[in-house]
PDB file of C-alpha atoms in Angstrom:
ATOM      1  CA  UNK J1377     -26.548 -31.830  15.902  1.00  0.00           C
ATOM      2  CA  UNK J1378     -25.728 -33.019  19.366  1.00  0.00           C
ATOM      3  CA  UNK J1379     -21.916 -32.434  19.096  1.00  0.00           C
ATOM      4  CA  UNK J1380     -22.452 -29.425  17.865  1.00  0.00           C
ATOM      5  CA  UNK J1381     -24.904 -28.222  20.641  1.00  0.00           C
ATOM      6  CA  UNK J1382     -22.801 -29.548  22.954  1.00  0.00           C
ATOM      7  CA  UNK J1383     -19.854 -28.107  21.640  1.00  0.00           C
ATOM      8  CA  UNK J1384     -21.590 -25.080  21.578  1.00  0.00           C
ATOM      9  CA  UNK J1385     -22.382 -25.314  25.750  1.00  0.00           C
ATOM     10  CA  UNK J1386     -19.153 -26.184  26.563  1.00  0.00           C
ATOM     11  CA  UNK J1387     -17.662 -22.978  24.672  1.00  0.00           C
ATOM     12  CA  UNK J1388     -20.084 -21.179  26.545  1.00  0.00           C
ATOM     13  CA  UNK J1389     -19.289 -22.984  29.886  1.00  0.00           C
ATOM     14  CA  UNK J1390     -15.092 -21.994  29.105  1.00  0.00           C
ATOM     15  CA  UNK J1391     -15.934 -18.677  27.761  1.00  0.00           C
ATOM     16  CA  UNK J1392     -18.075 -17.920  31.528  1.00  0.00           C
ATOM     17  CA  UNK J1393     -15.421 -19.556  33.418  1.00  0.00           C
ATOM     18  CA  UNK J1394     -12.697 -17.107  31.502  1.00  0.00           C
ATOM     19  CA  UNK J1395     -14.737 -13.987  32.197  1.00  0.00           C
ATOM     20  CA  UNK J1396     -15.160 -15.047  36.128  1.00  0.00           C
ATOM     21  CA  UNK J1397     -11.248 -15.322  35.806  1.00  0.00           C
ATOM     22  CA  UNK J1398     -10.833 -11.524  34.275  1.00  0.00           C
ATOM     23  CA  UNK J1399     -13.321 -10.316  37.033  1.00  0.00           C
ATOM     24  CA  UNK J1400     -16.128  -9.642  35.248  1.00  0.00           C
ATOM     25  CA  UNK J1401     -19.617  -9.882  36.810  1.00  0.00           C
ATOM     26  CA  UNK J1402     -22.771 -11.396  36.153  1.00  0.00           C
ATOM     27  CA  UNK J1403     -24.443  -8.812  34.115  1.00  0.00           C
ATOM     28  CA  UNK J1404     -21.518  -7.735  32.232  1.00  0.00           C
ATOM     29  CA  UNK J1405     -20.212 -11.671  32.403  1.00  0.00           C
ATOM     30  CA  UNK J1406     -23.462 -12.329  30.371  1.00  0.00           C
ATOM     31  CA  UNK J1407     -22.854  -9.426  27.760  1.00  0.00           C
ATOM     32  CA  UNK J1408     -19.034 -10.247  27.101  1.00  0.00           C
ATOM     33  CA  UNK J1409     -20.018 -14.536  26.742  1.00  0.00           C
ATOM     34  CA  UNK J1410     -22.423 -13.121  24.179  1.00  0.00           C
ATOM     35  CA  UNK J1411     -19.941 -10.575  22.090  1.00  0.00           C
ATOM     36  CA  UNK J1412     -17.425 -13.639  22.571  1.00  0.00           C
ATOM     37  CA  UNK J1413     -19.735 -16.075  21.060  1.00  0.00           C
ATOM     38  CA  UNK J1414     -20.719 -13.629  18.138  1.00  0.00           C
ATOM     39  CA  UNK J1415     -16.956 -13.457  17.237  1.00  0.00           C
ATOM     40  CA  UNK J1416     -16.388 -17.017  17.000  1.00  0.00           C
ATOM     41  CA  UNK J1417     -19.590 -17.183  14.672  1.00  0.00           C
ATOM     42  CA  UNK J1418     -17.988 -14.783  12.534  1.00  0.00           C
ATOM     43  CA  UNK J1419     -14.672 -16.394  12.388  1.00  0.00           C
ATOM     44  CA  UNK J1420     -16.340 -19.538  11.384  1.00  0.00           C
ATOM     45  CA  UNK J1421     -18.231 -17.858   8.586  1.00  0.00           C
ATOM     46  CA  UNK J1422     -15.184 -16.014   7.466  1.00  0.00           C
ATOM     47  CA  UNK J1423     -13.353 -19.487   7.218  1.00  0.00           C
ATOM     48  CA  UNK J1424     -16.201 -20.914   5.248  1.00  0.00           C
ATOM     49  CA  UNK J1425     -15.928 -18.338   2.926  1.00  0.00           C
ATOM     50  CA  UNK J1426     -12.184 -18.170   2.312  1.00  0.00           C
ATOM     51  CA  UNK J1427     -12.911 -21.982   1.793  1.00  0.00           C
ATOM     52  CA  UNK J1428     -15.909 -21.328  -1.006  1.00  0.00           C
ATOM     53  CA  UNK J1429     -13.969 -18.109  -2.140  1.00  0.00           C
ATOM     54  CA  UNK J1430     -10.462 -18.667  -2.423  1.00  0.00           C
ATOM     55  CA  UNK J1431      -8.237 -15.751  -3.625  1.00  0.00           C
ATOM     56  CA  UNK J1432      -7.524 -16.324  -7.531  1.00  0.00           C
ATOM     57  CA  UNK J1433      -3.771 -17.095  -8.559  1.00  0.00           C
ATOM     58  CA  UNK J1434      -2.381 -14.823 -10.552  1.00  0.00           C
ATOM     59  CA  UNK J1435       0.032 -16.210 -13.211  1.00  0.00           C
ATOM     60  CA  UNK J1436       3.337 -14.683 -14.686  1.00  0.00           C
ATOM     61  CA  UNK J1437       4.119 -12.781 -12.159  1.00  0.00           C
ATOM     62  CA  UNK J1438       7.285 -13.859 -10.327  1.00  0.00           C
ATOM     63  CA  UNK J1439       8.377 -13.072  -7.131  1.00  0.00           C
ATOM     64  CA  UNK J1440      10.272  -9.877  -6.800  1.00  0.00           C
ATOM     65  CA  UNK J1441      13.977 -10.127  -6.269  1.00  0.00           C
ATOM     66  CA  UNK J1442      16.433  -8.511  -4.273  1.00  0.00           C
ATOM     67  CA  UNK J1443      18.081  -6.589  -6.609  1.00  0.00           C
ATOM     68  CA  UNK J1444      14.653  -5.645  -8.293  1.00  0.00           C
ATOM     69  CA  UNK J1445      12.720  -1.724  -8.779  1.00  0.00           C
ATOM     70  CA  UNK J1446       9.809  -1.665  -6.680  1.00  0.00           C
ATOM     71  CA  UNK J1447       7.972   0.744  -8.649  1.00  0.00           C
ATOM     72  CA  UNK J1448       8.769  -0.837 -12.258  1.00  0.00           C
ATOM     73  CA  UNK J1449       8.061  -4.562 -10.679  1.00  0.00           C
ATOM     74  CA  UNK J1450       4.603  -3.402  -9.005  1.00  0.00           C
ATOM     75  CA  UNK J1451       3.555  -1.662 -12.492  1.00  0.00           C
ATOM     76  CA  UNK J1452       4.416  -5.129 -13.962  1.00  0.00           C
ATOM     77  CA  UNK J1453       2.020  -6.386 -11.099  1.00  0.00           C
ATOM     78  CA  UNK J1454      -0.780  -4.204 -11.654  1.00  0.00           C
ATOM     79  CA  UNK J1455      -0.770  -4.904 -15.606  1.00  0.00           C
ATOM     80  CA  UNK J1456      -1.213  -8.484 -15.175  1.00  0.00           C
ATOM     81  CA  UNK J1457      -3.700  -8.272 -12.088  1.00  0.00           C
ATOM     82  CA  UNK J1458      -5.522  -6.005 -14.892  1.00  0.00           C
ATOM     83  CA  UNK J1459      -5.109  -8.249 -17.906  1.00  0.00           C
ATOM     84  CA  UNK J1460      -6.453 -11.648 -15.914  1.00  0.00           C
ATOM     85  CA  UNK J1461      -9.452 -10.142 -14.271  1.00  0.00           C
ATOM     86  CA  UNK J1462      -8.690 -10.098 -10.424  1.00  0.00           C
ATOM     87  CA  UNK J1463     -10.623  -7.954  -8.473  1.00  0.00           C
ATOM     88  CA  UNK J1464      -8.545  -5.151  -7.283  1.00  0.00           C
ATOM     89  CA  UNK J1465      -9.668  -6.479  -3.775  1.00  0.00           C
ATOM     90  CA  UNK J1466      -7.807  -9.254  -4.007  1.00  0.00           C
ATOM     91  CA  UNK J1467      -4.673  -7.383  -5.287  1.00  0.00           C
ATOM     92  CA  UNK J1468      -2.796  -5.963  -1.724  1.00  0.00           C
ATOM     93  CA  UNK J1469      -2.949  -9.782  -0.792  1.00  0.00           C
ATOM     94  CA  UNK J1470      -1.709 -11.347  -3.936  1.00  0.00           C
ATOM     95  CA  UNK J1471       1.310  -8.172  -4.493  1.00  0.00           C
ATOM     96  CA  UNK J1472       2.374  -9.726  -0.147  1.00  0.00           C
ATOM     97  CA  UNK J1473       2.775 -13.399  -1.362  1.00  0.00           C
ATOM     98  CA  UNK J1474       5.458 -12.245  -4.285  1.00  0.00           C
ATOM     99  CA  UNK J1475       7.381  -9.966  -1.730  1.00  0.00           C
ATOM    100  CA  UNK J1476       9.739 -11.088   0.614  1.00  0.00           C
ATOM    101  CA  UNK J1477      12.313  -9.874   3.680  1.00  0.00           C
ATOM    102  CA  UNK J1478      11.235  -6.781   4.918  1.00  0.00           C
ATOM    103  CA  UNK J1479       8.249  -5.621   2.338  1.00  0.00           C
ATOM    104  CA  UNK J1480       6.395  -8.745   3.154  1.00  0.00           C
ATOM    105  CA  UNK J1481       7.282  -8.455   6.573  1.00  0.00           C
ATOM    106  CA  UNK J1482       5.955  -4.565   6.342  1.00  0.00           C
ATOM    107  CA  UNK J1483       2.777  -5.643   4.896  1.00  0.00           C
ATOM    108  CA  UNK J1484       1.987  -8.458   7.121  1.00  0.00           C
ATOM    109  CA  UNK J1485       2.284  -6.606  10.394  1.00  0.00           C
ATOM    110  CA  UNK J1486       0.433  -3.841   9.574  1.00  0.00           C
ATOM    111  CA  UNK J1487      -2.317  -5.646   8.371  1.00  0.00           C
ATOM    112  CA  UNK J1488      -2.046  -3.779   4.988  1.00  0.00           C
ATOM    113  CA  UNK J1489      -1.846  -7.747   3.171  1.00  0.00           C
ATOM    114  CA  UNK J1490      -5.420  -7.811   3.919  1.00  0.00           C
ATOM    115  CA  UNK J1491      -6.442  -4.469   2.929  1.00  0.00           C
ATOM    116  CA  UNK J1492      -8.758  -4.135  -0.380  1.00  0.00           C
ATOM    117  CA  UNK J1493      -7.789  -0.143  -0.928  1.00  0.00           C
ATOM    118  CA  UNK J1494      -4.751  -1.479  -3.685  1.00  0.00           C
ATOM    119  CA  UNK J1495      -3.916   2.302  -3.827  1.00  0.00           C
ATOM    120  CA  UNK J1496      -3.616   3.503  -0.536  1.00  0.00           C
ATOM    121  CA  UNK J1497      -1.454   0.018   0.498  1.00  0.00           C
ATOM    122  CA  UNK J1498       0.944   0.846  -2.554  1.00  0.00           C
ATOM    123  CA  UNK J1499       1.545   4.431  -1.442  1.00  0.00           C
ATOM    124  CA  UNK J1500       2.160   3.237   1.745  1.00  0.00           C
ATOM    125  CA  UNK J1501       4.787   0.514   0.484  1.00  0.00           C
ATOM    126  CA  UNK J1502       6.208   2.890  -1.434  1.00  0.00           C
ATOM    127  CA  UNK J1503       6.719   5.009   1.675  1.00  0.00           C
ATOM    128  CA  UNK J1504       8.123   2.595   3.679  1.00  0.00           C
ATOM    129  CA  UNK J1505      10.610   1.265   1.308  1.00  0.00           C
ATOM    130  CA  UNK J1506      11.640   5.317   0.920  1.00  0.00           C
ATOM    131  CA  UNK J1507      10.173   5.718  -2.793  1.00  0.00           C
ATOM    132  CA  UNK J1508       9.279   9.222  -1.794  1.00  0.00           C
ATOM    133  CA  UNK J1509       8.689  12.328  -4.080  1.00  0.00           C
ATOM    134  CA  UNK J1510      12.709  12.898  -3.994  1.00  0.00           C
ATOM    135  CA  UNK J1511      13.795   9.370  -4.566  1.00  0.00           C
ATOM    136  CA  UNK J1512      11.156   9.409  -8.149  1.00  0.00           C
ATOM    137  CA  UNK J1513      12.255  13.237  -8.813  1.00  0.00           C
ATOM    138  CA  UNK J1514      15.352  12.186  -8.959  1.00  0.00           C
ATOM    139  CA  UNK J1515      14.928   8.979 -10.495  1.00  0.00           C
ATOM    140  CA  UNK J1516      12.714  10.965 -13.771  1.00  0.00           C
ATOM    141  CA  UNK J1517      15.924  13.168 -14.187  1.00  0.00           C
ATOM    142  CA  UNK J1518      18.247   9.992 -14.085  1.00  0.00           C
ATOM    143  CA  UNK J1519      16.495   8.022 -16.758  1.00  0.00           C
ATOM    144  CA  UNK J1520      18.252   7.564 -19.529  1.00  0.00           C
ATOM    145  CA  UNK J1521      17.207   5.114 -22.895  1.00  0.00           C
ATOM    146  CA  UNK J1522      19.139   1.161 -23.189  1.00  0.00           C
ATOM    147  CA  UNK J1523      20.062  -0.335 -25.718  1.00  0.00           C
ATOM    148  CA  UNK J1524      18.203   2.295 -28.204  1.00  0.00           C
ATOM    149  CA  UNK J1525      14.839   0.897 -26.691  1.00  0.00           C
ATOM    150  CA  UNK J1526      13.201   4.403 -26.996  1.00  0.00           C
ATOM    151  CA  UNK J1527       9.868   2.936 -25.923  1.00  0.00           C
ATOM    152  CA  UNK J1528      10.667   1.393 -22.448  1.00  0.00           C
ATOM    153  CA  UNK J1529      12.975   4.731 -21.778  1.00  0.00           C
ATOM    154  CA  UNK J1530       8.770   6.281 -22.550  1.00  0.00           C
ATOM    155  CA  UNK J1531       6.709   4.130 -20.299  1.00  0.00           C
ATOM    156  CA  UNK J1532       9.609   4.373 -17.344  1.00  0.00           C
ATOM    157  CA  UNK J1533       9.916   8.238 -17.776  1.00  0.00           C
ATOM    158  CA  UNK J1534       6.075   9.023 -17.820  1.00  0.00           C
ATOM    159  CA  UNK J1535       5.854   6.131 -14.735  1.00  0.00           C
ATOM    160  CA  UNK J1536       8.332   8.103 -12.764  1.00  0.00           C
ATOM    161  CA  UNK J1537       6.822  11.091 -13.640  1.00  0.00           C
ATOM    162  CA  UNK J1538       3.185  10.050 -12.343  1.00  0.00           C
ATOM    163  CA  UNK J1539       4.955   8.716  -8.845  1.00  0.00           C
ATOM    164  CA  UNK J1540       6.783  11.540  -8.301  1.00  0.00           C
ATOM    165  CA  UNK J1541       3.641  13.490  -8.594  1.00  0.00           C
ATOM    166  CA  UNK J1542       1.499  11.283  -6.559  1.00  0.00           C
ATOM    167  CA  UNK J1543       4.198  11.593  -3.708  1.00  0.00           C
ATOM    168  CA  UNK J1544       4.158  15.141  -3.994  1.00  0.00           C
ATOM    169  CA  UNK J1545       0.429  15.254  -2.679  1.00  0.00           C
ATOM    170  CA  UNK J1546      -0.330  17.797  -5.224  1.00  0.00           C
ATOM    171  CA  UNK J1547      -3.720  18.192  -6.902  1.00  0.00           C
ATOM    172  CA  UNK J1548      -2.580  18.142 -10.705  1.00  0.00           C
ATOM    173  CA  UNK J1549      -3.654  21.306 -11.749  1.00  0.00           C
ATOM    174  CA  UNK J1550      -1.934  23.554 -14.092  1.00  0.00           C
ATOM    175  CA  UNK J1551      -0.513  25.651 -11.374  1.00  0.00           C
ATOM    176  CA  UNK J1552       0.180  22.782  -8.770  1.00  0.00           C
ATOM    177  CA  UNK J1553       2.157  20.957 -11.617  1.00  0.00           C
ATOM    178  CA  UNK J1554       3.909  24.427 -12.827  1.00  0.00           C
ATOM    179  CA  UNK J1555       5.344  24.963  -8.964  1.00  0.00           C
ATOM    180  CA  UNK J1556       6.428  21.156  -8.847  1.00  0.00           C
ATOM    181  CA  UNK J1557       8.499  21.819 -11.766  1.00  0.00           C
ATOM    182  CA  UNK J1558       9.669  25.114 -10.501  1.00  0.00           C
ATOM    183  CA  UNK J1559      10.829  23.485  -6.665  1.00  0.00           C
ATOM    184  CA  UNK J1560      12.514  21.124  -9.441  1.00  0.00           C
ATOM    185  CA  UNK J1561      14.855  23.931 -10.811  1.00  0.00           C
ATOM    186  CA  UNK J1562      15.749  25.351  -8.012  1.00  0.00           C
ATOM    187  CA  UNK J1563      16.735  22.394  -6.523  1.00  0.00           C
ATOM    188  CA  UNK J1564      18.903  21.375  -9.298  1.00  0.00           C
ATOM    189  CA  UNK J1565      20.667  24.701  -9.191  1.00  0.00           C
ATOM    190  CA  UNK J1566      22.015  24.645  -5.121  1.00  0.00           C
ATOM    191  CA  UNK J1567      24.633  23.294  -3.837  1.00  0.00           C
ATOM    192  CA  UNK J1568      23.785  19.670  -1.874  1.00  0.00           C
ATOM    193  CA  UNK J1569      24.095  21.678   1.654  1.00  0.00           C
ATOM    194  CA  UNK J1570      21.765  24.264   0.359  1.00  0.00           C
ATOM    195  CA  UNK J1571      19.598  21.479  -0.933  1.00  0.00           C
ATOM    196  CA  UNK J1572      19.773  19.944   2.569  1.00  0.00           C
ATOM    197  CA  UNK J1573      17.788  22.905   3.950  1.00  0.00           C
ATOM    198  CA  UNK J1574      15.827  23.998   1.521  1.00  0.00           C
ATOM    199  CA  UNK J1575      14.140  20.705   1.171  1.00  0.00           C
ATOM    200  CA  UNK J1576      11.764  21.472   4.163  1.00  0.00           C
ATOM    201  CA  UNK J1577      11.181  24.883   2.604  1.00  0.00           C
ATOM    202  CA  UNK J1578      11.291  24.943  -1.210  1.00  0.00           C
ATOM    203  CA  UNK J1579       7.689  24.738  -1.698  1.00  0.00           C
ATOM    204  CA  UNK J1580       7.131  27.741   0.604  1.00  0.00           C
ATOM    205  CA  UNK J1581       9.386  29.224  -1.519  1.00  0.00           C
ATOM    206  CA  UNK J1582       8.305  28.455  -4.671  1.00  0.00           C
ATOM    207  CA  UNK J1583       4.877  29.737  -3.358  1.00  0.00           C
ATOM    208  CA  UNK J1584       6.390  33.082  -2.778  1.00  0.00           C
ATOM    209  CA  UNK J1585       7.968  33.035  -6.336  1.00  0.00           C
ATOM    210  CA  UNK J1586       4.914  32.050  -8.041  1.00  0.00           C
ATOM    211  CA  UNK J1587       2.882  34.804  -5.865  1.00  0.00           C
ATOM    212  CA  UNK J1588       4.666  37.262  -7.684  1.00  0.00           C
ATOM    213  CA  UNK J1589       3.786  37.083 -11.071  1.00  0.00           C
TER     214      UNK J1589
END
């Protein structure tokens, strides 16, 4: 008990002697030494709990590889997060520790490795790495089956389906999904210059289209 109190008075004696240094005075020096020492209680019951908590492994999941789909190796991720019972929570931090290079690099600076909103850190990987609503429009068109495996060719088409409607920020209604599909057309009918331009302005277009029917 007396190490710690006297730990305790000379954090207080450094944390004065640092405020002094940044020009604070006595009223406000009082107020910061107080916020300061509230952090550092924090910290230390944050570290207690990561100790008493740790973050569950999850198991046959490898690391994702260079040469690897981000979208079909995250489903994979998901499925098995899912199947051994790890709170979702715990998911953005577990998905950083199998990337690597830039991903993991992404994730780390941003501070999106310790975010526990799975779904709004995956869209935002998925932005960053450039799976955008073109990239998984294009990649639903491009699908095609291997090796007679009709069921994978399935699950991949309907996957890159659902992303490229997620990316498209649409609401999923019957109309919403009808002018999707309609922007789709016309962009596989133009020429790639066309295509160049009208990407900014095929869903105003598609609007007009729609609006007169």
């Amino acid at each position: 008990m007396a190490t710690t109190r006297s730990a305790r008075r000379q954090l207080i004696s450094d944390l004065k002697e640092e405020g002094k240094l940044i020009g604070l005075t006595d009223d406000s020096l009082a107020e910061w030494v107080k916020e300061e020492l509230r952090r550092v209680e924090d910290a230390k019951v944050e570290v207690v709990a990561k100790v008493c908590n740790p973050v569950p492994r999850l198991r046959d999941v490898a690391a994702m590889t260079v040469d690897e789909d981000l979208g079909a190796y995250v489903r994979h991720f998901e499925s098995q997060a899912k199947r051994q019972g790890i709170d979702p929570k715990d998911w953005s931090l577990l998905l950083t520790d199998k990337m690597s290079g830039q991903l993991k690099t992404f994730l780390v600076e941003t501070g999106l490795n310790l975010h526990h909103d799975f779904e709004s850190v995956k869209v935002k990987l998925f932005t960053h790495a450039g799976f955008n609503e073109e990239k998984y429009r294009v990649r639903f068109h491009q699908l095609v089956p291997t090796h007679d495996d009709m069921r994978s060719f399935a699950v991949n088409t309907e996957a890159a389906l659902r992303a490229w409607v997620q990316q498209s920020g649409i609401k999923e209604t019957f109309e919403d999904l009808m002018n999707l599909l309609i922007v789709d057309r016309i962009k596989a009918v133009v020429t790639c210059d066309l295509l160049e331009r009208l990407n900014g302005a095929a869903k105003k277009l598609c609007m007009m289209i729609t609006g007169w029917r």
